[in-house]
Coordinates of C-alpha atoms and ligand atoms in Angstrom, one line a residue:
X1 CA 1.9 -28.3 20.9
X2 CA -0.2 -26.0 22.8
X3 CA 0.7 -22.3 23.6
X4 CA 1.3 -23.2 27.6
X5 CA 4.5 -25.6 26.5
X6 CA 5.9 -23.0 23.9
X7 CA 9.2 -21.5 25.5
X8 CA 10.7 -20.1 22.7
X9 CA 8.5 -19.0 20.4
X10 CA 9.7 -18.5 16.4
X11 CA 8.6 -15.2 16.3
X12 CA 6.9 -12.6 18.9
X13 CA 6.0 -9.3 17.9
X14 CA 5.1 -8.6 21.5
X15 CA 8.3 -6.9 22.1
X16 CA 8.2 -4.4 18.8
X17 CA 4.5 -4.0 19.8
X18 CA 4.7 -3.6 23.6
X19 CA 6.9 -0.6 24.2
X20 CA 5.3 1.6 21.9
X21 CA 1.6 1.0 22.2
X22 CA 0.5 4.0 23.2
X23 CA 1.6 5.4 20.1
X24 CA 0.0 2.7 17.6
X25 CA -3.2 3.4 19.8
X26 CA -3.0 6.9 19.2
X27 CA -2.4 6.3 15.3
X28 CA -5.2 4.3 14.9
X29 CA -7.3 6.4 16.8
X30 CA -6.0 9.3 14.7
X31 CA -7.4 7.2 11.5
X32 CA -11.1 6.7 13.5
X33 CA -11.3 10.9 14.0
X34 CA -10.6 11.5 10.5
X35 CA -11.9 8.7 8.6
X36 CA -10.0 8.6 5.6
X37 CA -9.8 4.9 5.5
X38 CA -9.2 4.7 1.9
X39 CA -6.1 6.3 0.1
X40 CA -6.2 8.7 3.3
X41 CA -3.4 10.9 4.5
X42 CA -1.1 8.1 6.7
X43 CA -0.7 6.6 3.5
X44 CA 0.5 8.9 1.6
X45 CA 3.2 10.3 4.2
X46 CA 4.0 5.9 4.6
X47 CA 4.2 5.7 0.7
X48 CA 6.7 8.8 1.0
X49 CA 8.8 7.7 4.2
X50 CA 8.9 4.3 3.1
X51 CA 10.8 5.0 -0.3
X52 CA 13.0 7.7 1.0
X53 CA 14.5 5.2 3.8
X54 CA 14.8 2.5 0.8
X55 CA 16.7 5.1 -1.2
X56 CA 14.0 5.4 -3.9
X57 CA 11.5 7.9 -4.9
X58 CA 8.0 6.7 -5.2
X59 CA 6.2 4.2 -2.9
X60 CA 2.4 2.8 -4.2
X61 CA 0.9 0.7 -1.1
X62 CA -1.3 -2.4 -2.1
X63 CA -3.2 -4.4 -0.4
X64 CA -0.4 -7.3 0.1
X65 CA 3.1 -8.3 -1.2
X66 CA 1.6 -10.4 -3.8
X67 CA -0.2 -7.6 -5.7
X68 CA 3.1 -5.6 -5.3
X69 CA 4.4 -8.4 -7.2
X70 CA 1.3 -8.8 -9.8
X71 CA 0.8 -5.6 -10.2
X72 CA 4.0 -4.0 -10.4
X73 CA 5.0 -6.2 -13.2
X74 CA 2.1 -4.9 -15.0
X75 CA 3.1 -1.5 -14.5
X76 CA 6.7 -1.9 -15.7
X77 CA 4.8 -3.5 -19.1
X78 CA 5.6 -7.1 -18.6
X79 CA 2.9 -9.4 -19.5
X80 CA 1.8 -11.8 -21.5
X81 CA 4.6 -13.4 -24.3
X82 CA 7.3 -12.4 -22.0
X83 CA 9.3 -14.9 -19.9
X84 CA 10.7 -13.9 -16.6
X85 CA 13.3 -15.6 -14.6
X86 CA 12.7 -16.9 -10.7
X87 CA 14.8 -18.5 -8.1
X88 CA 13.1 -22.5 -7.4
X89 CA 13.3 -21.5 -4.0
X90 CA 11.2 -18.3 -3.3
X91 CA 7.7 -18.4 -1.3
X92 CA 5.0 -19.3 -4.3
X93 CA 3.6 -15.6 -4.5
X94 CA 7.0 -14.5 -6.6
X95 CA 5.9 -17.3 -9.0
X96 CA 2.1 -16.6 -8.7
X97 CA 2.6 -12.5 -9.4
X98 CA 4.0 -13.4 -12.3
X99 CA 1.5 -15.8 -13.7
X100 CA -1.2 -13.3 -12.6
X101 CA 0.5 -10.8 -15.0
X102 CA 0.3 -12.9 -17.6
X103 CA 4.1 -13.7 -18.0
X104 CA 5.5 -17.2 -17.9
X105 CA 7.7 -18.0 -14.8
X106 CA 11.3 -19.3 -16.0
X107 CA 12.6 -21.0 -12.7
X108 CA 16.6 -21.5 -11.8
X109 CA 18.4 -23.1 -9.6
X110 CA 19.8 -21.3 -6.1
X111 CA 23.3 -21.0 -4.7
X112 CA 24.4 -23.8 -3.2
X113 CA 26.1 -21.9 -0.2
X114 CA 23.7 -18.5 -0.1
X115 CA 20.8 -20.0 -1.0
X116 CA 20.3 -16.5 -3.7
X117 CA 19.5 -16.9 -6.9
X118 CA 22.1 -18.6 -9.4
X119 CA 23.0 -15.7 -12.0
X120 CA 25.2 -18.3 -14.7
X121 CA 22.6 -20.1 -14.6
X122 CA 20.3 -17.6 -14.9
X123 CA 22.1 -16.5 -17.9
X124 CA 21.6 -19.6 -19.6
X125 CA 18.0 -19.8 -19.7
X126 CA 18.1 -16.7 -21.9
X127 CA 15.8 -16.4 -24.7
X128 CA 14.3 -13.9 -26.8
X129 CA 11.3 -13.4 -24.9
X130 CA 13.0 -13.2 -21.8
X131 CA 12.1 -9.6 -19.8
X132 CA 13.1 -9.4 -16.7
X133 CA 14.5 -11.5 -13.3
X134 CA 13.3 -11.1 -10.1
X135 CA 16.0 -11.5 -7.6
X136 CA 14.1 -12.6 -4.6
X137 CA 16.6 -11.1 -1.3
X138 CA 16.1 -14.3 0.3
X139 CA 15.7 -14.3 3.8
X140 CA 16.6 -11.0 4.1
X141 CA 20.2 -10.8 2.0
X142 CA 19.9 -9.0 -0.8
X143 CA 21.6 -10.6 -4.2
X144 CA 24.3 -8.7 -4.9
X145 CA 23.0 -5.7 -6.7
X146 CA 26.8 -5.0 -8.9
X147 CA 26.5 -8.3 -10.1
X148 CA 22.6 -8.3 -10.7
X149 CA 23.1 -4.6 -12.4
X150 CA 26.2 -6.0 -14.8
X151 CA 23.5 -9.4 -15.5
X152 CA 21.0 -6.8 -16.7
X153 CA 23.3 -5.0 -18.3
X154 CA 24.5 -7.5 -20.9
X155 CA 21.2 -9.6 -21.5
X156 CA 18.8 -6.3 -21.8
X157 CA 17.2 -7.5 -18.9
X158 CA 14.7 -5.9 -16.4
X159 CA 15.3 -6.0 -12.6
X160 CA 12.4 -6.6 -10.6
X161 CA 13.6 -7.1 -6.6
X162 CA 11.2 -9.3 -4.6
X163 CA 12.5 -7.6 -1.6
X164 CA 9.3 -9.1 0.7
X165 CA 11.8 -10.3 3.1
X166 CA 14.3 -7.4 2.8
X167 CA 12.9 -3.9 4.2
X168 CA 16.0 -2.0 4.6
X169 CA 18.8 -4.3 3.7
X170 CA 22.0 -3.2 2.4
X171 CA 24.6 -4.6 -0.3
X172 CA 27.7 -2.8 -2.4
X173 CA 26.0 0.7 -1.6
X174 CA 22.3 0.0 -2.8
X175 CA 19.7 -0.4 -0.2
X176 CA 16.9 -3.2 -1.0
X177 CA 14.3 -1.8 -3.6
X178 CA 16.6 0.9 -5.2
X179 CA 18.7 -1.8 -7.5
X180 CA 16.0 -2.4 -10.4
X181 CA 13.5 -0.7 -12.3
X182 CA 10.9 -2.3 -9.1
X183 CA 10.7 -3.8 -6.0
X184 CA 7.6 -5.5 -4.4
X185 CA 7.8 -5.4 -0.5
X186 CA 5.2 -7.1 1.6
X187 CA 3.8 -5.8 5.2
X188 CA 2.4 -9.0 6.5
X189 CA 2.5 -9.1 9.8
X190 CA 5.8 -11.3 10.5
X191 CA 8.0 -9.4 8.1
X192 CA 10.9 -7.4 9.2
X193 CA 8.4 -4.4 9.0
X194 CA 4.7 -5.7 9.9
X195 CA 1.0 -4.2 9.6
X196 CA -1.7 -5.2 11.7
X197 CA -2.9 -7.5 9.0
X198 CA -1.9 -7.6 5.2
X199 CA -0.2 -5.1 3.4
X200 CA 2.4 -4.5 0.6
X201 CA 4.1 -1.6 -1.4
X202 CA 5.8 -1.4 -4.6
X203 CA 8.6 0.8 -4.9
X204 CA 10.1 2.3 -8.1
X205 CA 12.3 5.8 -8.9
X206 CA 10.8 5.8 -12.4
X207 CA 7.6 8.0 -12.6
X208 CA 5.4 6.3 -15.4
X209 CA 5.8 2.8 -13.4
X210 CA 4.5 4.8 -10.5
X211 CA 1.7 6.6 -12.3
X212 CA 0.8 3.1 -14.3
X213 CA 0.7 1.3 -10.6
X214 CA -1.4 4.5 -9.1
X215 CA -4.0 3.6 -11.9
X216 CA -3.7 -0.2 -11.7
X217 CA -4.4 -0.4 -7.9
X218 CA -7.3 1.9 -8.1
X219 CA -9.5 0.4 -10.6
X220 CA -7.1 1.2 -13.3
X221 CA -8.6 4.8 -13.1
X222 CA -6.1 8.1 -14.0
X223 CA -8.9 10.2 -12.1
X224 CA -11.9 9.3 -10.9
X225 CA -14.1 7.7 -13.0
X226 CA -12.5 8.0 -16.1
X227 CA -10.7 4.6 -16.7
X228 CA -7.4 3.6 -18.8
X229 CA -7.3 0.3 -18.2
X230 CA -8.9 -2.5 -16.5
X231 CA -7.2 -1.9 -13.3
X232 CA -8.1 -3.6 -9.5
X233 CA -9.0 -2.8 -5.9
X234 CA -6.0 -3.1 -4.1
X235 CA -4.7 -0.1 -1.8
X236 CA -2.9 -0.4 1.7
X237 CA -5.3 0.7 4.4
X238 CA -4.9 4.1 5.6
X239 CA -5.4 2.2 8.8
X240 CA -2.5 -0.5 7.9
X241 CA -0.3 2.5 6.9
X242 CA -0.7 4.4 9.8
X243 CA 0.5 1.9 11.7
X244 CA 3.5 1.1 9.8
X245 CA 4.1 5.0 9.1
X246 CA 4.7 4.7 13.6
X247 CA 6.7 1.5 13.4
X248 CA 8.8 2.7 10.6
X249 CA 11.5 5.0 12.8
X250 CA 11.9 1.4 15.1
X251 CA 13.0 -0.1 12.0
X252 CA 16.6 0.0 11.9
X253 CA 17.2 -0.6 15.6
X254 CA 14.8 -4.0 14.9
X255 CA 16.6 -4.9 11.9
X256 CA 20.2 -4.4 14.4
X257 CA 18.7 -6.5 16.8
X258 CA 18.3 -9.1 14.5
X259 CA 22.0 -9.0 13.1
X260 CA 23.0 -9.4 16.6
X261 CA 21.0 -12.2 17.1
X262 CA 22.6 -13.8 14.1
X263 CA 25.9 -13.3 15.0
X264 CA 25.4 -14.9 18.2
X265 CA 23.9 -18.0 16.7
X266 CA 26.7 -18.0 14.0
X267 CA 28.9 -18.1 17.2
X268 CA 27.4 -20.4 19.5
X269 CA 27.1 -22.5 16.1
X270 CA 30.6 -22.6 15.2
X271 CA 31.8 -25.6 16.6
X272 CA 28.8 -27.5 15.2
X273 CA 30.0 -27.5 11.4
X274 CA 32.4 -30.2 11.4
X275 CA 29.0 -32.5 13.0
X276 CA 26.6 -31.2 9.9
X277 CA 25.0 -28.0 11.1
X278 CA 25.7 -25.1 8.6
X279 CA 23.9 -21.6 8.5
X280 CA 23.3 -20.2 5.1
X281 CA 26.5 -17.8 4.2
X282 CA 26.3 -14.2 4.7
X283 CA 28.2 -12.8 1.8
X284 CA 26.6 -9.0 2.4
X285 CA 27.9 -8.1 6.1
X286 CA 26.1 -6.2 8.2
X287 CA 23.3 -5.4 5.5
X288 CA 21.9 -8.6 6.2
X289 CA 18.5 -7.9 7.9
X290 CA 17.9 -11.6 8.8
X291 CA 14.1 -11.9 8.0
X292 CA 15.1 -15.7 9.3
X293 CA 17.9 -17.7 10.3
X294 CA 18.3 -20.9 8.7
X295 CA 21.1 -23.5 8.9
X296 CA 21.6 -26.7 6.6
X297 CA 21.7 -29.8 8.3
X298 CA 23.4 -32.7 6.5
X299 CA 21.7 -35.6 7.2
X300 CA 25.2 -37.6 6.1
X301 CA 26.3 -36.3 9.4
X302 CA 24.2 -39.1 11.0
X303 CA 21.4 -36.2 12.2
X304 CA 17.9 -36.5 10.7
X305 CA 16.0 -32.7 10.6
X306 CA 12.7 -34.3 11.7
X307 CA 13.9 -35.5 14.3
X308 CA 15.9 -32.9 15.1
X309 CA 13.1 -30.8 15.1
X310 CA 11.1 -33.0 17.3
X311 CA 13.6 -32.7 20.0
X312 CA 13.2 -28.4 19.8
X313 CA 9.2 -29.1 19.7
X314 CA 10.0 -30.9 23.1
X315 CA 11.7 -28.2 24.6
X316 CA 9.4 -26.1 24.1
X317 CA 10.9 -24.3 21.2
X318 CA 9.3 -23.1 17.3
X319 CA 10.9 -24.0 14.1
X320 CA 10.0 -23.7 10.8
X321 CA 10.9 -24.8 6.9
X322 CA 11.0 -22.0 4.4
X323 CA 10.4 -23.6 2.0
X324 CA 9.8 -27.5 2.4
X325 CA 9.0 -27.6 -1.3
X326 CA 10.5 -25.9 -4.1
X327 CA 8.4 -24.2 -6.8
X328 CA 9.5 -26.5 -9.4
X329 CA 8.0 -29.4 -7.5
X330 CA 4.6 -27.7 -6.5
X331 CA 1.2 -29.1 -7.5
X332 CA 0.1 -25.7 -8.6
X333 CA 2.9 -24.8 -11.0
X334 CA 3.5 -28.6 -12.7
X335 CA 2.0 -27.3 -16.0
X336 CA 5.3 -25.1 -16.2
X337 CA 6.9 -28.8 -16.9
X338 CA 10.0 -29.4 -14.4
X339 CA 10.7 -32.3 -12.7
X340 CA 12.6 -33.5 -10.1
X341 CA 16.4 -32.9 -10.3
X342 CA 15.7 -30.0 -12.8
X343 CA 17.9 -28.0 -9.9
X344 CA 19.4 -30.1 -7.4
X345 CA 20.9 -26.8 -4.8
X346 CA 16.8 -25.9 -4.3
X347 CA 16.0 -29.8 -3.8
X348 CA 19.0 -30.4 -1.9
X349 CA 18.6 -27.1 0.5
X350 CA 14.4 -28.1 1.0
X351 CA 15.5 -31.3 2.5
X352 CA 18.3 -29.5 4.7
X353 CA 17.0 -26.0 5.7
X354 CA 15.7 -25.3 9.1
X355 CA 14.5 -22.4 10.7
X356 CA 15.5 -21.0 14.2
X357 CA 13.8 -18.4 16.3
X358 CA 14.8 -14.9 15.2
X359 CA 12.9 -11.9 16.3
X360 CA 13.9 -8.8 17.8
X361 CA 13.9 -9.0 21.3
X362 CA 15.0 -13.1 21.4
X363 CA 17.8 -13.0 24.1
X364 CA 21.4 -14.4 24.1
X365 CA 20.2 -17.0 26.4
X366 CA 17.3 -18.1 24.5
X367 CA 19.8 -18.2 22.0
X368 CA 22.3 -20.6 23.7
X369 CA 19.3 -22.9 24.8
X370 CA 18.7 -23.4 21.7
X371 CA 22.1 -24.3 20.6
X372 CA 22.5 -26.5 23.3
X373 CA 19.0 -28.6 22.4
X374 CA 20.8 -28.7 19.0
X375 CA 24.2 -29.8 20.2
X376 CA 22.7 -32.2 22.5
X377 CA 20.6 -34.0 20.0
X378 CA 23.6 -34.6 17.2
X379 CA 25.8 -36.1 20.6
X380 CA 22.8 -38.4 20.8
X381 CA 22.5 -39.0 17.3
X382 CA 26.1 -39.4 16.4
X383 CA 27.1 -41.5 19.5
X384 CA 24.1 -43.6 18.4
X385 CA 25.5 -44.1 14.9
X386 CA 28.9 -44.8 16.2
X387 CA 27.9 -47.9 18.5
X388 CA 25.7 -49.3 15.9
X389 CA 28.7 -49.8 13.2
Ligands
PLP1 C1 5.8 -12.8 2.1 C2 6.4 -13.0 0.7 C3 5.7 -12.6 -0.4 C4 4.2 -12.3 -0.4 O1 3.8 -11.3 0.4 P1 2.3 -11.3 0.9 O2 2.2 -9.9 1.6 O3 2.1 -12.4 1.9 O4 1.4 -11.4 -0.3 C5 6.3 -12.7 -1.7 N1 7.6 -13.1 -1.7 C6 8.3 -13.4 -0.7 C7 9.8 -13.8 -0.9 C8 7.8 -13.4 0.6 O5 8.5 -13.8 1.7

């Protein structure tokens, strides 16, 4: 599909960037006059406002969400010989930041309904090496941080949040990245909070995983030249962080946007769910910052998602899988040893899940348009399935 026959694009960060483009301009340019392009003054004042709006006190920008993740385990000392758990269904960098600290990924099985991480069963893949979890806030709901705080409470357990797809998000009181000892955030350009290019930040209110991540992203240096530990090059971009330091204010008004978006699909949805189309629960309310919005279709309903998916890429409108294949399942990770059917809600959900348009600044009617390509291809589906019994 070429960019001429796109109607309703997936995501547009036209309309975050548009309206306040003078300002990023001016931001940049303030970057240029200065030239502290490397662990400059933007990113300290980011690193600062960044952690204070999470409800945190430190911030330690990196170079992308991945090295938060890598990185930041290393600084909270887990490593090799420890075993942390993962949800199946996470993006592959939660898996690969843990493998690159040296830990081995324990994967579980997801909700059924919220598509979050399953705590009973994390529970039962418990061991004696076992150091932490990282509850990934998938697609921008958080896992409920009581439950995940009473988890780690009675296994001795670290909290690490992959909260990549959760900047600001709310649940019982705790904003996203103030729940567990870490959180890894990422700023790649699509996120809920986007740089002009990659970016990440690790968050944490304890100051020796702060001053350990300070060394490890800068050479593993505690002042310059004199090294501790055989850190790496990975710092956000004074450039990156000047920009995200101006978009940061917008944040919550974007993030509102997007709940109201929701909440009209969940409407104009509705009468869809006896005919197979389900969106993920919300369990956490208006905290929900709805990095995407995803619905289930059940195929037993007579409605195949390639097809259905087909008919949107004929209108003229973007969809998207996240994640068509669950970590269990992936090439790179088969010497971890599942296999298929090790957890049936993340295969069941891969084969279900699909993606609408969600971006602030997608309009009700967009919205309904949508819908109504949906609605229009299960009445051609179903009514072809009922003449052909
Ligand atoms: C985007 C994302 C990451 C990785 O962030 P990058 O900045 O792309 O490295 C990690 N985990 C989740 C859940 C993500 O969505």
């Amino acid at each position: 599909m070429n960019n001429m026959n796109i109607r309703i694009p997936f995501v547009d960060l036209n309309f975050q960037h548009q309206p306040i483009q003078a300002k990023l301009q001016q931001a940049i340019q303030s970057v240029l006059d200065v030239g502290d392009f490397v662990l400059g003054q933007a990113l300290k004042d980011f690193e600062v406002a960044f952690a204070q709006a999470s409800g945190t006190k430190y911030g330690i920008g990196v170079a992308s969400g991945t090295d938060a993740i890598a990185l930041g385990l290393q600084a909270c000392n887990i490593g090799v010989d420890d075993e942390v758990i993962v949800p199946a269904n996470t993006f592959v960098a939660t898996l690969i930041g843990v493998l690159r600290a040296g830990a081995k990924p324990i994967i579980v099985d997801c909700d059924a309904e919220t598509a979050l991480i399953d705590l009973e069963a994390a529970a039962k893949v418990i061991t004696p090496q076992t150091k932490a979890i990282i509850p990934v806030h998938l697609y921008g709901q958080m896992v409920s941080p009581l439950q995940l705080l009473e988890f780690a409470d009675i296994h001795k357990l670290l909290i690490f949040e992959d909260a990549a797809q959760a900047h600001l998000a709310q649940r019982d009181g705790y904003r996203a990245g103030s729940v567990g000892i870490a959180a890894a955030f990422s700023f790649y350009p699509s996120k809920n909070l986007g740089a002009f290019g990659d970016g990440g930040m690790l968050l944490t209110a304890d100051p020796d995983v702060a001053e350990k991540m300070l060394r490890l992203r800068n050479y593993g240096a505690s002042y310059k030249y004199y090294h501790t530990e055989p850190g790496t090059n990975s710092r956000l971009d004074t450039l990156q962080a000047a920009v995200l330091l101006e978009k940061l204010p917008h944040l919550p008004k974007w993030n509102s946007d997007r709940l109201t978006i929701a909440q009209e699909y969940d409407t104009q949805l509705a009468s869809l769910a006896s005919r197979g189309i389900i969106p993920i629960h919300n369990q956490s309310g208006d905290g929900h910052v709805y990095h995407l919005y995803v619905v289930k279709i059940d195929e037993s309903n007579g409605i195949e998602r390639s097809l259905l998916q087909e008919k949107l890429t004929a209108a003229g409108i973007q969809s998207g899988i996240h994640y068509p294949i669950p970590c269990h399942l992936q090439p790179a990770f088969t010497n971890l040893g599942y296999k298929i059917g090790d957890f049936p809600h993340a295969e069941k959900q891969a084969k279900e899940i699909l993606s609408l348009p969600m971006y602030p600044g997608l309009s009700r009617s967009q919205v309904k348009e949508v819908v109504a390509v949906i609605a229009s291809t299960l009445s051609e589906q179903q009514e072809l399935l009922v003449v052909s019994y």
